[in-house]
């Protein structure tokens, strides 16, 4: 396992203002933020940062925010050999590119609402590449210099709607379908990172649903950046979700879902039912 140079979180201070902090310490799978402390820094997520000298804060005591606010999220389909096999799809000969809307982004701890109209919503644990500068028409050997860092991403997907529609905008575009975090990990080698998805059930059961490694990627990070940047200009903060390993499965209300990646940390989100508007009105009217 390699060690990042720095991990940088965004969090909300007591006045509600978003702040940046250097991350210290490591939680556990049952308590991802246990013992994690934040050292406030001034500066830019994509540039220089320095400590402000303010007291450190407990990560559990504040609200962590999505580490970046992307202008777009580029997803890559069937990019792990084992996941393509489980879906019965051949490995693509060129990267299969789709978009998730920035409105789907939520941060660590924010709930994933299950939308009415879908009977099957799946988790997909993914390594996300975060752009640090503008990148256009790059070669693979130029692309890596544009990376700010990496974060965990859950490419939540309404599997039934994906099959019905044939295109992905609805199935992958619901509000809350793109949890990212818990922070940005800078200076990581993405070529051999273990990534896992865990489901924590209300009765205490813990299920390891996905257990993969980025060494199984069909198209690696440099290749993906080059490929995508020859289609669309990538801007600072944009995300490339590099695909998911085998083991995708359903999310049910009440579970907490975790995406854990070596050298980054654990992104955890509770899953809830989203009442439709009619239900909400009835509830508001008391019947
Ligand atoms: Mg995916």
Short mmCIF file of C-alpha atoms and ligand atoms in Angstrom, two decimals:
data_model
loop_
_atom_site.label_atom_id
_atom_site.label_comp_id
_atom_site.label_asym_id
_atom_site.label_seq_id
_atom_site.Cartn_x
_atom_site.Cartn_y
_atom_site.Cartn_z
CA UNK A 1 0.00 0.00 0.00
CA UNK A 2 1.36 3.43 -0.84
CA UNK A 3 1.09 6.52 1.33
CA UNK A 4 -0.30 9.84 0.12
CA UNK A 5 1.70 13.03 0.61
CA UNK A 6 -1.31 14.80 2.07
CA UNK A 7 -5.04 14.38 2.64
CA UNK A 8 -7.20 17.51 2.39
CA UNK A 9 -10.78 17.73 3.66
CA UNK A 10 -13.49 20.36 3.22
CA UNK A 11 -15.67 20.89 6.25
CA UNK A 12 -18.21 23.33 7.59
CA UNK A 13 -17.05 25.52 10.48
CA UNK A 14 -19.48 26.51 13.27
CA UNK A 15 -20.52 29.65 11.33
CA UNK A 16 -21.46 27.48 8.33
CA UNK A 17 -18.49 28.54 6.22
CA UNK A 18 -16.67 25.90 4.14
CA UNK A 19 -13.06 25.46 5.25
CA UNK A 20 -10.07 23.35 4.22
CA UNK A 21 -8.07 21.16 6.57
CA UNK A 22 -5.21 18.71 6.52
CA UNK A 23 -6.33 15.28 7.73
CA UNK A 24 -4.48 13.46 10.52
CA UNK A 25 -5.17 9.96 11.79
CA UNK A 26 -7.12 6.98 10.55
CA UNK A 27 -10.53 5.62 11.56
CA UNK A 28 -11.73 2.03 11.60
CA UNK A 29 -14.29 0.33 9.37
CA UNK A 30 -16.89 0.51 12.15
CA UNK A 31 -15.99 4.12 13.11
CA UNK A 32 -14.49 5.75 9.97
CA UNK A 33 -13.91 9.15 11.66
CA UNK A 34 -12.82 7.85 15.07
CA UNK A 35 -9.51 9.50 15.98
CA UNK A 36 -9.41 11.57 12.78
CA UNK A 37 -8.41 15.20 13.41
CA UNK A 38 -8.51 18.19 11.10
CA UNK A 39 -5.79 20.87 11.00
CA UNK A 40 -7.26 24.06 9.49
CA UNK A 41 -5.31 25.33 6.46
CA UNK A 42 -5.57 28.45 4.32
CA UNK A 43 -5.11 28.41 0.57
CA UNK A 44 -6.50 26.55 -2.37
CA UNK A 45 -7.52 22.94 -2.93
CA UNK A 46 -5.68 23.05 -6.28
CA UNK A 47 -2.71 25.19 -5.20
CA UNK A 48 -0.66 25.99 -2.12
CA UNK A 49 -1.93 25.43 1.41
CA UNK A 50 -0.51 26.33 4.79
CA UNK A 51 -1.70 25.80 8.38
CA UNK A 52 -3.55 28.74 9.93
CA UNK A 53 -2.41 27.93 13.46
CA UNK A 54 -6.01 27.51 14.67
CA UNK A 55 -6.76 24.59 17.01
CA UNK A 56 -7.30 21.20 15.38
CA UNK A 57 -10.86 19.87 15.36
CA UNK A 58 -12.27 16.36 15.69
CA UNK A 59 -13.59 15.19 12.30
CA UNK A 60 -16.60 13.63 14.08
CA UNK A 61 -17.54 17.01 15.58
CA UNK A 62 -18.01 18.83 12.26
CA UNK A 63 -19.85 18.26 9.01
CA UNK A 64 -17.49 17.04 6.30
CA UNK A 65 -18.37 18.38 2.85
CA UNK A 66 -17.90 16.84 -0.58
CA UNK A 67 -14.17 17.47 -1.21
CA UNK A 68 -14.81 19.17 -4.57
CA UNK A 69 -17.73 20.70 -6.48
CA UNK A 70 -17.24 19.36 -10.02
CA UNK A 71 -18.55 20.97 -13.20
CA UNK A 72 -19.05 17.43 -14.49
CA UNK A 73 -18.55 13.82 -13.44
CA UNK A 74 -17.37 11.48 -16.15
CA UNK A 75 -18.19 7.83 -15.50
CA UNK A 76 -16.46 4.90 -17.17
CA UNK A 77 -18.52 1.73 -17.71
CA UNK A 78 -17.31 -1.90 -17.57
CA UNK A 79 -13.72 -0.93 -16.78
CA UNK A 80 -12.87 -3.83 -14.44
CA UNK A 81 -12.40 -7.26 -15.97
CA UNK A 82 -14.39 -9.01 -13.19
CA UNK A 83 -17.34 -6.52 -13.22
CA UNK A 84 -17.76 -6.74 -17.01
CA UNK A 85 -17.91 -10.52 -16.62
CA UNK A 86 -20.58 -10.37 -13.85
CA UNK A 87 -22.79 -8.16 -16.04
CA UNK A 88 -22.22 -10.52 -18.99
CA UNK A 89 -20.66 -7.75 -21.05
CA UNK A 90 -17.50 -7.97 -23.14
CA UNK A 91 -14.63 -5.67 -22.13
CA UNK A 92 -14.95 -2.53 -24.25
CA UNK A 93 -12.25 -1.84 -26.83
CA UNK A 94 -12.46 1.90 -26.09
CA UNK A 95 -13.52 3.42 -22.73
CA UNK A 96 -17.33 3.57 -22.33
CA UNK A 97 -17.97 7.15 -21.25
CA UNK A 98 -21.10 8.54 -19.58
CA UNK A 99 -21.95 11.62 -17.50
CA UNK A 100 -23.40 12.02 -14.03
CA UNK A 101 -24.84 15.45 -13.18
CA UNK A 102 -23.08 17.60 -10.56
CA UNK A 103 -26.45 17.87 -8.77
CA UNK A 104 -26.06 14.18 -7.79
CA UNK A 105 -23.03 14.95 -5.60
CA UNK A 106 -23.34 14.54 -1.83
CA UNK A 107 -20.68 14.48 0.88
CA UNK A 108 -19.64 12.00 3.58
CA UNK A 109 -22.51 11.14 5.91
CA UNK A 110 -25.18 12.62 3.65
CA UNK A 111 -28.10 10.24 2.98
CA UNK A 112 -28.57 8.43 -0.35
CA UNK A 113 -32.32 8.60 -1.08
CA UNK A 114 -33.84 5.59 -2.88
CA UNK A 115 -36.17 7.07 -5.50
CA UNK A 116 -39.72 5.80 -6.01
CA UNK A 117 -40.00 4.10 -9.40
CA UNK A 118 -36.88 1.98 -9.05
CA UNK A 119 -36.93 -1.49 -7.53
CA UNK A 120 -33.18 -2.01 -7.69
CA UNK A 121 -30.57 0.58 -6.72
CA UNK A 122 -26.97 -0.69 -6.62
CA UNK A 123 -23.76 0.50 -5.01
CA UNK A 124 -20.63 0.81 -7.17
CA UNK A 125 -17.39 1.50 -5.28
CA UNK A 126 -15.00 3.51 -7.46
CA UNK A 127 -11.71 5.38 -7.43
CA UNK A 128 -12.35 8.96 -8.58
CA UNK A 129 -9.65 11.08 -10.18
CA UNK A 130 -9.91 14.80 -9.29
CA UNK A 131 -8.59 17.29 -11.84
CA UNK A 132 -6.40 20.09 -10.46
CA UNK A 133 -6.09 22.09 -13.66
CA UNK A 134 -7.62 22.47 -17.08
CA UNK A 135 -6.80 19.58 -19.41
CA UNK A 136 -7.57 19.43 -23.11
CA UNK A 137 -6.43 17.03 -25.83
CA UNK A 138 -3.70 15.55 -23.66
CA UNK A 139 -1.49 12.54 -24.30
CA UNK A 140 -1.32 9.88 -21.55
CA UNK A 141 2.21 11.00 -20.62
CA UNK A 142 1.00 14.60 -20.07
CA UNK A 143 -2.24 13.78 -18.29
CA UNK A 144 -1.03 12.75 -14.84
CA UNK A 145 0.40 16.23 -14.12
CA UNK A 146 -3.15 17.65 -14.20
CA UNK A 147 -4.37 15.49 -11.30
CA UNK A 148 -5.04 17.19 -7.95
CA UNK A 149 -5.65 13.90 -6.15
CA UNK A 150 -8.03 11.02 -5.62
CA UNK A 151 -11.17 10.38 -3.63
CA UNK A 152 -13.73 7.60 -3.07
CA UNK A 153 -16.91 7.70 -5.15
CA UNK A 154 -20.09 5.63 -5.03
CA UNK A 155 -21.54 5.47 -8.57
CA UNK A 156 -25.05 4.71 -7.30
CA UNK A 157 -27.12 3.21 -10.12
CA UNK A 158 -30.80 2.32 -10.55
CA UNK A 159 -30.02 -0.98 -12.30
CA UNK A 160 -33.60 -1.61 -13.46
CA UNK A 161 -33.90 1.84 -15.05
CA UNK A 162 -30.47 1.45 -16.67
CA UNK A 163 -31.72 -1.73 -18.39
CA UNK A 164 -35.07 -0.19 -19.37
CA UNK A 165 -33.61 3.06 -20.73
CA UNK A 166 -30.44 1.78 -22.41
CA UNK A 167 -28.91 5.20 -21.68
CA UNK A 168 -27.65 6.18 -18.24
CA UNK A 169 -28.85 9.72 -17.49
CA UNK A 170 -31.85 8.68 -15.38
CA UNK A 171 -30.36 5.53 -13.83
CA UNK A 172 -27.23 7.34 -12.59
CA UNK A 173 -28.55 10.89 -12.31
CA UNK A 174 -30.86 11.03 -9.28
CA UNK A 175 -30.08 13.54 -6.53
CA UNK A 176 -27.73 11.88 -4.06
CA UNK A 177 -26.49 9.23 -6.51
CA UNK A 178 -22.89 10.50 -6.40
CA UNK A 179 -21.46 10.40 -2.86
CA UNK A 180 -17.80 11.52 -2.84
CA UNK A 181 -15.17 11.83 -0.12
CA UNK A 182 -14.32 11.67 2.66
CA UNK A 183 -11.48 13.92 1.43
CA UNK A 184 -8.92 14.43 -1.33
CA UNK A 185 -5.78 12.29 -1.20
CA UNK A 186 -2.80 13.98 -2.84
CA UNK A 187 0.27 12.23 -4.23
CA UNK A 188 -1.08 8.69 -4.47
CA UNK A 189 0.02 6.09 -7.04
CA UNK A 190 -3.33 4.87 -8.46
CA UNK A 191 -2.02 1.74 -10.18
CA UNK A 192 -2.45 -0.78 -7.33
CA UNK A 193 -5.00 0.34 -4.74
CA UNK A 194 -7.32 -2.02 -2.90
CA UNK A 195 -10.93 -0.82 -2.93
CA UNK A 196 -13.83 -2.24 -0.97
CA UNK A 197 -17.54 -1.73 -0.51
CA UNK A 198 -19.06 -2.64 2.86
CA UNK A 199 -22.70 -2.69 3.92
CA UNK A 200 -23.39 -2.06 7.60
CA UNK A 201 -26.85 -3.37 8.48
CA UNK A 202 -28.95 -1.99 11.34
CA UNK A 203 -28.69 -5.36 13.17
CA UNK A 204 -24.89 -5.05 13.27
CA UNK A 205 -24.17 -7.38 10.35
CA UNK A 206 -21.27 -6.19 8.18
CA UNK A 207 -21.15 -7.46 4.59
CA UNK A 208 -18.05 -7.05 2.42
CA UNK A 209 -19.81 -6.69 -0.93
CA UNK A 210 -16.93 -5.60 -3.17
CA UNK A 211 -13.23 -6.30 -2.72
CA UNK A 212 -11.18 -5.28 -5.73
CA UNK A 213 -7.91 -3.68 -6.81
CA UNK A 214 -7.18 -0.97 -9.35
CA UNK A 215 -4.59 -3.28 -10.93
CA UNK A 216 -7.65 -4.89 -12.60
CA UNK A 217 -8.58 -1.72 -14.53
CA UNK A 218 -8.96 -2.32 -18.27
CA UNK A 219 -8.05 1.32 -18.99
CA UNK A 220 -5.72 2.99 -16.48
CA UNK A 221 -5.90 6.54 -15.13
CA UNK A 222 -3.49 8.16 -17.64
CA UNK A 223 -5.24 6.50 -20.59
CA UNK A 224 -8.69 7.56 -19.34
CA UNK A 225 -7.64 11.18 -18.82
CA UNK A 226 -6.13 11.33 -22.29
CA UNK A 227 -9.19 9.70 -23.85
CA UNK A 228 -11.74 11.93 -22.11
CA UNK A 229 -9.72 15.16 -22.56
CA UNK A 230 -9.77 14.53 -26.31
CA UNK A 231 -13.59 14.66 -26.15
CA UNK A 232 -14.22 17.45 -23.64
CA UNK A 233 -12.06 19.96 -21.81
CA UNK A 234 -11.64 18.97 -18.17
CA UNK A 235 -11.72 21.73 -15.56
CA UNK A 236 -10.31 21.89 -12.04
CA UNK A 237 -12.56 19.88 -9.73
CA UNK A 238 -13.94 17.65 -12.48
CA UNK A 239 -14.14 13.97 -11.57
CA UNK A 240 -13.47 10.82 -13.51
CA UNK A 241 -15.08 7.77 -11.88
CA UNK A 242 -12.83 4.97 -13.10
CA UNK A 243 -15.31 2.07 -12.88
CA UNK A 244 -16.25 -0.55 -10.32
CA UNK A 245 -14.98 -4.07 -9.56
CA UNK A 246 -17.20 -7.16 -9.23
CA UNK A 247 -19.75 -7.52 -6.46
CA UNK A 248 -22.25 -4.77 -7.19
CA UNK A 249 -25.48 -5.34 -5.32
CA UNK A 250 -28.61 -3.69 -3.97
CA UNK A 251 -28.89 -0.92 -1.41
CA UNK A 252 -31.80 -1.04 1.03
CA UNK A 253 -33.08 1.66 3.36
CA UNK A 254 -31.48 1.47 6.79
CA UNK A 255 -28.02 0.26 5.73
CA UNK A 256 -24.92 2.39 5.80
CA UNK A 257 -22.78 1.89 2.69
CA UNK A 258 -19.03 2.39 2.73
CA UNK A 259 -16.52 2.84 -0.06
CA UNK A 260 -12.99 2.32 1.23
CA UNK A 261 -9.81 2.84 -0.82
CA UNK A 262 -6.24 2.26 0.37
CA UNK A 263 -4.39 5.54 0.89
CA UNK A 264 -7.62 7.58 0.92
CA UNK A 265 -10.07 6.51 3.62
CA UNK A 266 -13.68 5.47 4.10
CA UNK A 267 -16.67 7.24 2.57
CA UNK A 268 -19.84 6.30 4.48
CA UNK A 269 -23.44 7.23 3.63
CA UNK A 270 -26.76 6.08 5.12
CA UNK A 271 -29.42 4.85 2.68
CA UNK A 272 -32.97 6.16 3.13
CA UNK A 273 -36.30 5.89 1.33
CA UNK A 274 -37.27 9.03 -0.58
CA UNK A 275 -40.95 9.69 -0.07
CA UNK A 276 -42.56 10.99 -3.25
CA UNK A 277 -44.19 14.43 -3.21
CA UNK A 278 -47.70 13.06 -2.73
CA UNK A 279 -46.54 11.07 0.32
CA UNK A 280 -44.83 14.15 1.73
CA UNK A 281 -47.99 16.23 1.28
CA UNK A 282 -50.11 13.58 3.00
CA UNK A 283 -47.61 13.38 5.85
CA UNK A 284 -47.57 17.18 6.16
CA UNK A 285 -51.38 17.16 6.34
CA UNK A 286 -51.29 14.46 8.98
CA UNK A 287 -52.94 11.68 7.03
MG1 LIG B 1 -19.79 2.78 -12.31
#
